[in-house]
Coordinates of C-alpha atoms and ligand atoms in Angstrom, one line a residue:
X363 CA 0.0 0.0 0.0
X364 CA 1.3 3.5 -0.8
X365 CA 1.6 5.9 2.1
X366 CA -1.3 8.1 0.8
X367 CA -3.5 5.0 0.4
X368 CA -2.7 3.7 3.8
X369 CA -3.5 7.1 5.3
X370 CA -6.9 7.1 3.6
X371 CA -7.5 3.6 4.8
X372 CA -6.5 4.7 8.3
X373 CA -8.8 7.7 8.2
X374 CA -11.7 5.6 7.1
X375 CA -11.2 3.2 10.0
X376 CA -11.0 6.1 12.5
X377 CA -14.0 7.9 11.2
X378 CA -16.1 4.8 10.9
X379 CA -15.4 3.8 14.4
X380 CA -16.4 7.2 15.8
X381 CA -19.6 7.5 13.8
X382 CA -21.6 4.4 14.4
X383 CA -24.6 3.2 12.5
X384 CA -26.7 5.0 9.8
X385 CA -30.2 6.3 10.5
X386 CA -32.5 3.4 11.0
X387 CA -34.6 2.2 8.0
X388 CA -38.3 1.8 9.0
X389 CA -40.4 -1.2 8.2
X390 CA -37.5 -3.6 7.4
X391 CA -40.1 -6.3 8.4
X392 CA -41.9 -5.8 5.1
X393 CA -39.1 -4.7 2.8
X394 CA -37.3 -6.6 0.1
X395 CA -34.4 -8.2 2.0
X396 CA -31.9 -11.0 1.7
X397 CA -31.4 -13.0 4.8
X398 CA -28.0 -13.6 6.2
X399 CA -29.4 -16.0 8.8
X400 CA -28.1 -19.6 9.1
X401 CA -24.6 -21.0 9.7
X402 CA -21.9 -18.6 10.7
X403 CA -18.3 -19.5 11.9
X404 CA -17.3 -18.4 15.3
X405 CA -14.2 -17.9 17.5
X406 CA -14.5 -17.5 21.3
X407 CA -12.1 -14.7 22.3
X408 CA -12.2 -14.0 26.1
X409 CA -8.9 -12.0 26.0
X410 CA -10.0 -10.0 22.9
X411 CA -6.9 -11.1 21.3
X412 CA -8.3 -10.6 17.8
X413 CA -9.1 -7.0 18.7
X414 CA -6.2 -5.6 20.7
X415 CA -2.5 -5.9 20.1
X416 CA -0.1 -6.7 23.0
X417 CA 0.0 -3.0 24.0
X418 CA -3.8 -3.2 24.3
X419 CA -4.4 -0.9 21.3
X420 CA -7.3 -1.8 19.1
X421 CA -6.2 -3.2 15.7
X422 CA -9.0 -1.3 13.9
X423 CA -7.5 2.0 14.9
X424 CA -4.1 1.3 13.5
X425 CA -2.6 2.4 10.3
X426 CA -1.4 -1.0 9.3
X427 CA -3.1 -3.5 11.5
X428 CA -1.3 -6.8 11.9
X429 CA -2.6 -9.9 10.2
X430 CA -3.6 -11.2 13.6
X431 CA -6.6 -8.7 13.6
X432 CA -9.6 -11.0 13.2
X433 CA -11.6 -8.5 11.2
X434 CA -9.1 -9.0 8.3
X435 CA -10.0 -12.7 8.0
X436 CA -6.3 -13.3 7.3
X437 CA -5.0 -16.4 5.5
X438 CA -1.4 -17.6 5.2
X439 CA -0.2 -16.9 1.6
X440 CA 2.7 -19.3 2.0
X441 CA 3.9 -21.7 4.6
X442 CA 6.2 -19.2 6.2
X443 CA 3.3 -16.8 7.1
X444 CA 2.4 -16.7 10.8
X445 CA -1.4 -16.4 11.2
X446 CA -2.8 -17.8 14.4
X447 CA -6.5 -18.1 13.6
X448 CA -8.7 -19.4 10.8
X449 CA -12.4 -18.8 10.8
X450 CA -13.0 -21.3 8.1
X451 CA -11.8 -24.2 10.3
X452 CA -14.1 -23.2 13.2
X453 CA -17.5 -24.7 14.0
X454 CA -20.8 -23.3 12.9
X455 CA -23.2 -21.3 15.1
X456 CA -26.8 -20.5 14.2
X457 CA -27.8 -16.9 13.6
X458 CA -30.2 -15.8 15.0
X459 CA -29.7 -17.3 18.3
X460 CA -28.0 -16.6 21.6
X461 CA -24.6 -18.4 22.0
X462 CA -25.2 -19.6 25.5
X463 CA -27.8 -22.2 24.3
X464 CA -25.6 -23.4 21.4
X465 CA -22.3 -24.5 22.9
X466 CA -22.0 -26.0 26.4
X467 CA -18.7 -24.0 26.9
X468 CA -20.7 -20.8 26.5
X469 CA -23.5 -21.4 29.0
X470 CA -22.2 -18.7 31.4
X471 CA -19.9 -17.0 29.0
X472 CA -19.7 -13.2 29.2
X473 CA -17.1 -11.8 26.8
X474 CA -16.2 -11.5 23.2
X475 CA -17.2 -13.9 20.4
X476 CA -16.4 -13.3 16.8
X477 CA -18.8 -14.3 14.0
X478 CA -17.9 -14.7 10.3
X479 CA -20.2 -15.1 7.3
X480 CA -19.1 -15.3 3.7
X481 CA -21.7 -14.6 1.0
X482 CA -22.2 -13.6 -2.6
X483 CA -24.6 -10.8 -3.6
X484 CA -26.4 -9.8 -6.7
X485 CA -28.5 -6.7 -6.7
X486 CA -31.6 -6.4 -8.8
X487 CA -30.5 -3.1 -10.2
X488 CA -27.0 -1.7 -10.7
X489 CA -28.0 1.7 -9.2
X490 CA -29.4 0.2 -6.0
X491 CA -28.0 0.9 -2.6
X492 CA -27.3 -1.8 0.0
X493 CA -27.6 -1.8 3.7
X494 CA -26.7 -4.3 6.4
X495 CA -29.4 -4.6 9.1
X496 CA -29.1 -6.3 12.5
X497 CA -32.3 -6.7 14.4
X498 CA -30.4 -7.1 17.7
X499 CA -27.0 -8.1 19.0
X500 CA -26.2 -8.2 22.7
X501 CA -24.4 -6.1 23.9
X502 CA -21.5 -4.2 22.2
X503 CA -21.1 -4.9 18.5
X504 CA -18.3 -4.0 16.1
X505 CA -19.0 -4.7 12.4
X506 CA -16.6 -5.2 9.6
X507 CA -17.2 -6.0 5.9
X508 CA -14.5 -7.1 3.6
X509 CA -11.8 -5.8 6.1
X510 CA -13.5 -2.4 6.5
X511 CA -15.0 -1.3 9.7
X512 CA -18.7 -0.2 9.4
X513 CA -19.2 0.9 13.0
X514 CA -20.1 0.1 16.5
X515 CA -23.4 -0.4 18.2
X516 CA -24.2 -0.5 21.9
X517 CA -27.3 -2.0 23.4
X518 CA -28.6 -5.6 23.2
X519 CA -32.2 -5.3 22.1
X520 CA -32.7 -2.8 19.3
X521 CA -32.0 -2.7 15.6
X522 CA -29.2 -0.9 13.7
X523 CA -28.1 -0.7 10.1
X524 CA -25.1 0.4 8.0
X525 CA -24.8 1.4 4.4
X526 CA -22.5 -0.9 2.5
X527 CA -23.2 0.2 -1.1
X528 CA -19.5 1.0 -1.8
X529 CA -18.1 -2.0 0.0
X530 CA -20.3 -5.0 -1.0
X531 CA -19.1 -7.1 -4.0
X532 CA -20.7 -9.8 -6.1
X533 CA -18.5 -12.5 -4.9
X534 CA -16.8 -13.5 -1.7
X535 CA -17.9 -10.9 0.8
X536 CA -16.8 -11.6 4.3
X537 CA -18.7 -10.1 7.2
X538 CA -17.0 -10.2 10.6
X539 CA -18.8 -9.2 13.7
X540 CA -17.4 -8.9 17.2
X541 CA -20.0 -9.2 19.9
X542 CA -19.2 -8.6 23.5
X543 CA -21.8 -9.2 26.2
X544 CA -19.7 -8.3 29.3
X545 CA -22.0 -6.6 31.8
X546 CA -20.8 -3.1 32.7
X547 CA -21.4 -0.9 35.7
X548 CA -22.2 2.1 33.4
X549 CA -24.1 0.0 30.9
X550 CA -27.9 -0.2 30.2
X551 CA -28.8 -2.6 31.7
X552 CA -26.0 -2.6 34.3
X553 CA -24.2 -5.3 36.3
X554 CA -27.1 -6.5 38.3
X555 CA -30.2 -8.0 36.8
X556 CA -32.6 -10.9 37.5
X557 CA -32.4 -12.4 34.0
X558 CA -29.9 -14.3 31.9
X559 CA -27.4 -12.2 29.9
X560 CA -27.8 -14.1 26.6
X561 CA -25.0 -13.0 24.3
X562 CA -24.7 -12.9 20.5
X563 CA -26.5 -12.2 17.3
X564 CA -29.9 -12.9 18.8
X565 CA -32.1 -11.7 16.0
X566 CA -32.1 -11.7 12.2
X567 CA -29.4 -10.3 10.1
X568 CA -30.5 -9.0 6.7
X569 CA -29.3 -7.2 3.6
X570 CA -31.6 -4.5 2.4
X571 CA -31.6 -3.3 -1.2
X572 CA -33.0 0.2 -1.8
X573 CA -33.4 2.7 -4.6
X574 CA -30.8 5.5 -4.7
X575 CA -33.5 7.8 -3.2
X576 CA -35.8 5.8 -1.0
X577 CA -38.3 6.0 1.7
X578 CA -36.2 5.6 4.8
X579 CA -38.7 6.4 7.5
X580 CA -42.3 7.3 8.2
X581 CA -44.6 7.9 11.2
X582 CA -48.3 7.4 10.4
X583 CA -50.7 7.4 13.4
X584 CA -54.0 8.9 14.5
X585 CA -53.8 12.4 15.9
X586 CA -54.5 11.9 19.6
X587 CA -56.5 15.1 19.8
X588 CA -58.5 14.6 16.7
X589 CA -59.6 11.1 15.8
X590 CA -60.6 12.0 12.3
X591 CA -57.0 13.1 11.5
X592 CA -54.1 10.8 10.5
X593 CA -50.8 12.6 11.0
X594 CA -47.1 12.1 10.8
X595 CA -44.2 12.3 8.4
X596 CA -42.3 10.6 5.7
X597 CA -38.5 11.0 5.2
X598 CA -36.6 10.2 2.0
X599 CA -32.9 9.3 2.0
X600 CA -30.6 10.0 -1.0
X601 CA -28.8 12.8 -2.9
X602 CA -31.9 13.9 -4.8
X603 CA -34.8 14.1 -2.4
X604 CA -35.9 17.8 -2.4
X605 CA -39.2 18.7 -4.1
X606 CA -40.1 15.1 -4.7
X607 CA -43.7 13.8 -4.8
X608 CA -44.6 11.4 -2.0
X609 CA -48.0 9.7 -2.0
X610 CA -49.9 8.1 0.9
X611 CA -52.4 5.5 -0.1
X612 CA -55.0 3.8 2.1
X613 CA -57.2 2.1 -0.5
X614 CA -59.8 0.9 1.9
X615 CA -60.5 4.5 3.0
X616 CA -60.1 5.8 -0.6
X617 CA -57.2 7.9 0.6
X618 CA -54.6 8.8 -2.1
X619 CA -52.8 12.0 -1.1
X620 CA -49.8 13.6 -2.7
X621 CA -47.2 15.8 -1.0
X622 CA -44.0 17.5 -2.0
X623 CA -40.9 17.0 0.0
X624 CA -38.9 19.9 1.5
X625 CA -35.2 20.4 1.1
X626 CA -34.5 17.6 3.6
X627 CA -36.7 15.1 1.7
X628 CA -39.3 15.4 4.4
X629 CA -43.1 15.7 4.3
X630 CA -45.6 16.3 7.0
X631 CA -48.9 14.5 6.5
X632 CA -52.3 15.6 7.6
X633 CA -55.2 13.5 6.3
X634 CA -58.8 14.0 7.3
X635 CA -61.3 11.2 7.1
X636 CA -64.7 10.8 8.8
X637 CA -65.0 7.0 8.6
X638 CA -61.9 5.5 10.1
X639 CA -62.6 2.2 11.7
X640 CA -60.6 2.2 14.9
X641 CA -58.1 -0.4 16.1
X642 CA -59.3 -2.0 19.3
X643 CA -58.8 -5.1 21.4
X644 CA -62.2 -6.5 20.2
X645 CA -61.6 -5.6 16.6
X646 CA -57.9 -5.0 15.8
X647 CA -58.5 -3.3 12.4
X648 CA -55.3 -2.9 10.4
X649 CA -55.3 -0.9 7.1
X650 CA -52.9 -1.5 4.3
X651 CA -50.9 1.7 4.0
X652 CA -48.7 2.3 1.0
X653 CA -46.1 5.0 0.9
X654 CA -44.8 5.8 -2.5
X655 CA -42.2 8.1 -4.0
X656 CA -41.1 8.2 -7.7
X657 CA -38.3 5.7 -7.0
X658 CA -39.5 3.6 -4.1
X659 CA -42.5 2.2 -2.3
X660 CA -43.1 0.5 1.0
X661 CA -46.3 -1.0 2.5
X662 CA -47.3 -1.5 6.1
X663 CA -50.4 -2.6 8.0
X664 CA -51.3 0.2 10.4
X665 CA -54.0 0.5 13.0
X666 CA -55.5 3.8 14.1
X667 CA -56.5 4.4 17.7
X668 CA -56.3 6.9 20.5
X669 CA -55.0 6.2 23.9
X670 CA -55.1 8.7 26.7
X671 CA -55.7 9.1 30.4
X672 CA -58.4 11.2 32.0
X673 CA -58.2 11.5 35.8
X674 CA -57.8 8.0 37.0
X675 CA -58.9 6.3 33.8
X676 CA -57.2 4.9 30.7
X677 CA -59.2 5.6 27.6
X678 CA -58.8 3.5 24.4
X679 CA -60.7 5.3 21.6
X680 CA -62.3 7.4 24.4
X681 CA -63.7 4.4 26.3
X682 CA -62.3 3.3 29.6
X683 CA -60.3 0.0 29.5
X684 CA -59.0 -2.2 32.3
X685 CA -55.7 -3.8 31.3
X686 CA -55.8 -7.5 31.9
X687 CA -52.2 -8.2 31.6
X688 CA -49.2 -10.5 32.2
X689 CA -45.5 -9.8 32.2
X690 CA -43.3 -11.7 29.8
X691 CA -39.6 -12.2 29.4
X692 CA -38.2 -12.9 25.9
X693 CA -37.4 -16.6 26.2
X694 CA -38.4 -19.1 23.7
X695 CA -41.2 -21.4 25.0
X696 CA -40.3 -23.8 22.1
X697 CA -36.5 -24.2 22.1
X698 CA -35.4 -22.4 25.3
X699 CA -32.9 -19.6 25.3
X700 CA -33.6 -16.1 23.9
X701 CA -36.8 -16.0 21.9
X702 CA -36.7 -14.5 18.4
X703 CA -39.1 -16.2 16.0
X704 CA -42.6 -15.7 14.8
X705 CA -43.5 -19.1 16.4
X706 CA -42.1 -18.0 19.8
X707 CA -44.2 -14.9 19.6
X708 CA -47.3 -16.8 18.5
X709 CA -46.9 -19.3 21.4
X710 CA -46.4 -16.6 24.1
X711 CA -49.2 -14.4 23.0
X712 CA -51.6 -17.4 22.5
X713 CA -50.9 -18.4 26.1
X714 CA -51.5 -14.8 27.2
X715 CA -54.8 -14.8 25.4
X716 CA -55.8 -18.2 26.9
X717 CA -55.2 -16.6 30.3
X718 CA -57.7 -13.9 29.3
X719 CA -55.2 -11.1 28.7
X720 CA -55.9 -8.0 26.6
X721 CA -52.5 -6.6 27.5
X722 CA -48.9 -7.7 28.0
X723 CA -45.9 -6.1 29.7
X724 CA -42.8 -6.9 27.6
X725 CA -40.2 -6.8 30.4
X726 CA -37.4 -5.6 30.9
X727 CA -36.0 -4.6 27.5
X728 CA -37.3 -4.4 23.9
X729 CA -38.5 -7.7 22.6
X730 CA -38.3 -8.9 19.0
X731 CA -40.5 -7.2 16.4
X732 CA -42.7 -10.3 15.9
X733 CA -44.2 -9.7 19.3
X734 CA -45.6 -6.3 18.5
X735 CA -46.6 -7.2 14.9
X736 CA -48.6 -10.1 16.2
X737 CA -50.0 -8.0 19.1
X738 CA -51.2 -5.6 16.4
X739 CA -53.0 -8.5 14.7
X740 CA -54.4 -10.1 17.8
X741 CA -55.6 -7.0 19.5
X742 CA -53.3 -7.1 22.5
X743 CA -52.1 -3.9 24.1
X744 CA -48.4 -3.6 24.8
X745 CA -46.1 -2.0 27.3
X746 CA -42.6 -1.7 25.9
X747 CA -39.7 -1.1 28.3
X748 CA -36.2 0.4 28.2
X749 CA -33.6 -1.7 30.1
X750 CA -33.0 1.0 32.7
X751 CA -33.2 -1.5 35.6
X752 CA -32.6 -1.2 39.3
X753 CA -29.5 1.0 40.1
X754 CA -27.6 2.3 37.1
X755 CA -25.0 5.1 36.8
X756 CA -27.4 8.0 37.0
X757 CA -24.7 10.7 37.0
X758 CA -22.9 9.4 34.0
X759 CA -23.6 11.3 30.8
X760 CA -22.7 8.4 28.5
X761 CA -25.1 6.2 30.4
X762 CA -27.9 8.7 29.8
X763 CA -27.0 8.9 26.1
X764 CA -27.0 5.1 25.9
X765 CA -30.4 4.9 27.5
X766 CA -31.8 7.5 25.2
X767 CA -30.3 5.9 22.2
X768 CA -31.8 2.5 23.0
X769 CA -35.2 3.9 23.7
X770 CA -35.0 6.0 20.5
X771 CA -34.2 2.9 18.4
X772 CA -37.2 1.1 20.0
X773 CA -39.5 4.0 19.2
X774 CA -38.1 4.2 15.7
X775 CA -38.9 0.5 15.2
X776 CA -42.4 0.4 16.8
X777 CA -43.9 3.9 16.4
X778 CA -46.4 2.7 13.8
X779 CA -47.8 -0.2 15.9
X780 CA -51.2 0.6 17.3
X781 CA -50.8 -2.1 20.0
X782 CA -48.0 -0.3 21.7
X783 CA -49.6 2.1 24.1
X784 CA -47.0 2.6 26.8
X785 CA -43.3 3.4 26.7
X786 CA -41.8 2.4 30.0
X787 CA -38.7 4.3 31.0
X788 CA -37.4 2.1 33.8
X789 CA -38.0 -0.6 36.4
X790 CA -37.7 -0.4 40.2
X791 CA -35.3 2.6 40.3
X792 CA -34.3 4.4 43.5
X793 CA -35.9 7.7 44.4
X794 CA -32.7 9.8 44.4
X795 CA -32.2 13.2 42.8
X796 CA -29.9 12.1 40.0
X797 CA -32.4 9.4 38.9
X798 CA -35.2 11.9 38.9
X799 CA -33.3 14.2 36.6
X800 CA -32.3 11.2 34.4
X801 CA -35.8 9.8 34.0
X802 CA -37.5 13.2 33.6
X803 CA -35.1 14.1 30.8
X804 CA -35.7 10.7 29.2
X805 CA -39.5 11.2 29.5
X806 CA -39.3 14.6 27.9
X807 CA -37.3 13.2 25.1
X808 CA -39.8 10.4 24.5
X809 CA -42.8 12.8 24.6
X810 CA -41.1 15.0 22.0
X811 CA -40.4 12.1 19.8
X812 CA -43.8 10.4 20.1
X813 CA -47.0 12.1 21.4
X814 CA -49.3 9.2 20.5
X815 CA -48.5 7.0 23.5
X816 CA -48.4 7.1 27.3
X817 CA -45.3 7.1 29.5
X818 CA -44.8 5.0 32.6
X819 CA -42.2 3.2 34.6
X820 CA -42.4 0.4 37.2
X821 CA -42.0 2.3 40.5
X822 CA -41.9 1.1 44.1
X823 CA -44.4 1.5 46.9
X824 CA -43.7 2.4 50.5
X825 CA -45.3 2.9 53.9
X826 CA -47.7 5.8 54.2
X827 CA -46.5 8.2 56.9
X828 CA -44.4 5.4 58.5
X829 CA -47.5 3.1 58.9
X830 CA -46.5 -0.3 57.5
X831 CA -50.2 -1.3 57.1
X832 CA -51.0 1.5 54.7
X833 CA -49.1 1.7 51.4
X834 CA -48.5 4.6 49.1
X835 CA -46.5 6.0 46.2
X836 CA -44.3 8.9 47.2
X837 CA -41.9 9.6 44.4
X838 CA -41.3 12.9 42.5
X839 CA -41.1 11.0 39.3
X840 CA -44.7 9.9 39.8
X841 CA -45.6 13.5 38.8
X842 CA -44.0 13.0 35.4
X843 CA -45.6 9.7 34.2
X844 CA -49.0 9.3 32.6
X845 CA -49.8 6.0 34.3
X846 CA -48.7 5.3 37.9
X847 CA -47.3 1.8 37.8
X848 CA -45.6 0.0 40.6
X849 CA -44.4 -3.4 41.6
X850 CA -45.3 -4.9 44.9
X851 CA -44.5 -8.3 46.5
X852 CA -46.6 -8.3 49.7
X853 CA -46.9 -12.0 50.6
X854 CA -43.6 -13.0 49.0
X855 CA -40.7 -10.7 49.9
X856 CA -42.9 -9.0 52.5
X857 CA -44.6 -11.5 54.8
X858 CA -46.9 -14.4 53.9
X859 CA -50.0 -14.2 51.6
X860 CA -52.3 -13.5 54.5
X861 CA -50.5 -10.2 55.0
X862 CA -52.4 -8.9 52.0
X863 CA -55.6 -9.0 54.1
X864 CA -54.1 -6.4 56.5
X865 CA -52.9 -3.9 54.0
X866 CA -54.8 -0.9 52.7
X867 CA -53.7 1.7 50.1
X868 CA -53.6 5.4 49.9
X869 CA -52.7 6.6 46.5
X870 CA -52.9 10.4 46.2
X871 CA -52.0 11.0 42.6
X872 CA -55.0 11.6 40.3
X873 CA -53.7 9.1 37.8
X874 CA -54.6 5.6 36.7
X875 CA -52.8 2.9 38.7
X876 CA -51.3 -0.2 37.1
X877 CA -49.7 -2.9 39.2
X878 CA -46.8 -3.8 37.0
X879 CA -45.7 -6.8 39.1
X880 CA -46.7 -9.1 41.9
X881 CA -46.1 -12.8 42.3
X882 CA -44.6 -15.8 44.2
X883 CA -42.3 -18.6 43.3
X884 CA -43.7 -22.1 42.8
X885 CA -42.2 -25.2 41.3
X886 CA -44.6 -26.9 39.0
X887 CA -45.8 -30.2 40.4
X888 CA -44.7 -29.4 44.0
X889 CA -47.7 -29.5 46.3
X890 CA -48.2 -28.9 50.0
X891 CA -49.5 -26.5 52.5
X892 CA -50.5 -23.0 51.3
X893 CA -47.9 -21.5 53.6
X894 CA -45.1 -23.7 52.3
X895 CA -42.8 -21.8 50.0
X896 CA -42.4 -23.0 46.4
X897 CA -45.6 -25.1 46.4
X898 CA -48.3 -24.4 43.8
X899 CA -50.7 -23.9 46.7
X900 CA -48.6 -21.0 48.1
X901 CA -48.6 -19.2 44.7
X902 CA -52.3 -19.9 44.2
X903 CA -53.2 -18.5 47.6
X904 CA -51.0 -15.4 47.0
X905 CA -52.9 -14.7 43.8
X906 CA -56.2 -15.1 45.5
X907 CA -55.3 -12.7 48.3
X908 CA -53.4 -10.2 46.2
X909 CA -56.2 -9.8 43.7
X910 CA -58.6 -9.2 46.6
X911 CA -56.2 -6.7 48.1
X912 CA -55.7 -4.8 44.8
X913 CA -59.4 -4.6 44.1
X914 CA -59.5 -2.1 47.0
X915 CA -57.2 0.4 45.2
X916 CA -59.6 3.0 43.9
X917 CA -57.7 4.0 40.8
X918 CA -56.6 0.6 39.7
X919 CA -56.9 0.2 35.9
X920 CA -54.9 -2.9 35.3
X921 CA -52.3 -5.5 36.4
X922 CA -49.4 -7.4 34.8
X923 CA -48.5 -10.1 37.4
X924 CA -45.0 -11.5 37.4
X925 CA -44.8 -13.6 35.2
X926 CA -46.2 -15.9 32.4
X927 CA -43.4 -18.5 32.3
X928 CA -40.5 -19.4 34.6
X929 CA -37.3 -17.8 33.2
X930 CA -33.6 -18.3 33.5
X931 CA -31.8 -16.2 36.1
X932 CA -28.3 -16.9 37.5
X933 CA -29.4 -15.3 40.8
X934 CA -31.7 -18.2 41.5
X935 CA -29.6 -21.0 42.8
X936 CA -31.7 -23.0 45.2
X937 CA -31.1 -26.7 44.4
X938 CA -34.0 -28.8 43.2
X939 CA -36.4 -25.8 43.2
X940 CA -34.7 -23.0 41.2
X941 CA -31.6 -24.5 39.7
X942 CA -31.0 -21.3 37.8
X943 CA -34.7 -20.5 37.2
X944 CA -36.9 -17.7 38.5
X945 CA -40.0 -19.8 39.5
X946 CA -42.6 -17.0 39.6
X947 CA -44.1 -18.2 36.3
X948 CA -47.7 -19.1 36.0
X949 CA -46.3 -21.8 33.8
X950 CA -43.2 -23.9 34.0
X951 CA -40.5 -23.4 31.3
X952 CA -42.0 -26.3 29.4
X953 CA -45.5 -24.9 29.3
X954 CA -47.2 -26.7 32.2
X955 CA -49.8 -24.6 34.0
X956 CA -49.6 -24.1 37.7
X957 CA -52.7 -23.7 39.9
X958 CA -52.4 -19.9 40.1
X959 CA -52.8 -19.7 36.3
X960 CA -56.4 -20.7 36.7
X961 CA -57.0 -18.2 39.5
X962 CA -55.9 -15.3 37.3
X963 CA -57.9 -16.8 34.3
X964 CA -61.1 -16.8 36.4
X965 CA -60.4 -13.3 37.7
X966 CA -60.0 -12.0 34.1
X967 CA -63.2 -13.8 33.0
X968 CA -65.2 -11.7 35.4
X969 CA -63.4 -8.4 34.7
Ligands
GCB2251 C1 -38.9 -7.6 40.6 C2 -38.2 -7.3 39.3 C3 -38.1 -8.5 38.4 C4 -37.7 -9.7 39.2 C5 -38.8 -10.0 40.3 C6 -38.5 -11.1 41.2 O1 -39.3 -6.7 41.2 O2 -38.7 -6.2 38.6 O3 -37.2 -8.3 37.4 O4 -37.5 -10.9 38.4 O5 -38.9 -8.8 41.0 O6 -38.8 -12.3 40.8 O7 -38.0 -10.9 42.3

């Protein structure tokens, strides 16, 4: 390489590692894509030997990285060459899928794993642009294509994409991805959680082909203040996007409206219609919506509804609704491990419906897109949650930025889903000034980005005026949320179930109340006295007594007990009972219903 060339190469590496991914492309779910799922090669690299040299300097920031840098996919050219790795001789791993479930050596692994996929690529049109899309990768991801760094992504549950038009070739592309799932004190989530830290390329990887000037993003929802008005925006991406025509078509409503883009390739839409059929839990009407520009077109299925609160009520399409919910972790009820497929989503939501739910809390991080797409079709309301969990580094600016970025990517992905009614900022966070500033700022950011949904967070309850028999919510952040949600474990972490009969509630905020969690551990098939921990009878009794207690909260507008299915958690080590599982599920991990399932089902039948 000449000096000038190597300097350019060096600059490309540096800039691409500072600027991370490109603006997110909306509706990848319905676009023309090529899957990169399937077999990938992998190298386990606990010392990050393929990333740093022996002075602990990253290879991808060096002018002439050594051949030992894994992203180069080096091969010896003659027998004298020293290359101490070879992707092609490694074993296969399935993408999508967490690594912990695929190799016994990786069950508890937290560190770096390198992935490699080789592929050929033929575009449909020589002028097309190409993007590489990751639906999720936990936690820190460095992406390289054909020896060039595309960028870095932080956060384990949201999508990101990179433009690769100038890098992709017809033959022998090699895509190398470094994924590191080490937990970090300043991370989101942080060191301490009650769930398994599944690592890897946990969701689909796709190539997206687009026109040179294409519809990158759109937001099309009902105006929350005028239910005869569909509003939002469309954004084109390309070099020639000013003064272009963009059409919005909703054939069933005879809507076909044309707009002209501004200099940024942006239109604001404002469509009036008197006869919109609203999306609801009883009739989840979705319209085919087509967005068209001269060069591109994308089609989505969108529902139109309003959601708001008035005093202590939640109103869906102006009618009060009680949220009959259940909390869910993203674990596959079919194969175990991190869930990611349409079948996983179908199974989880079918069980929720059999329980009688019209609502699910997707805890404690963004779940895969199948969940909200299916919820849209089935008429299930959804709470989506940012992984701000327990005690994070509230004072750290990068931590805030990270939380905002993850939430932003979630909103970008799901802002057109009618089922999603609540953005949850956090779970069980301490009432300290730095946290109040952090969450208030995050809430303001969210409201500015999306004014068609409600804001909440799972808060904590406390004694009222020092009286342990009267419980309340005293938290300045409660003033900020639209829905006052809190977790409570009276009868499990706080006494026995009968304690529920002694507790009363004094909630002073004029807001709807949602109980985001309650529950008790029970091992499926273990029977005994109702005061014996871990028996199904204990859990059953706790549900009976808790539901009776909660009925006395005046403002209560819904519950999402903890949790649909037992889930993996390394915190839960009690032999023969937990064995690495949190046992608060209403069902065991293999889908067997515990007695409490039927208590809740009966309760929901009558609601
Ligand atoms: C909670 C947490 C949840 C835990 C649960 C438990 O309050 O929000 O993540 O798994 O309690 O089982 O203790």
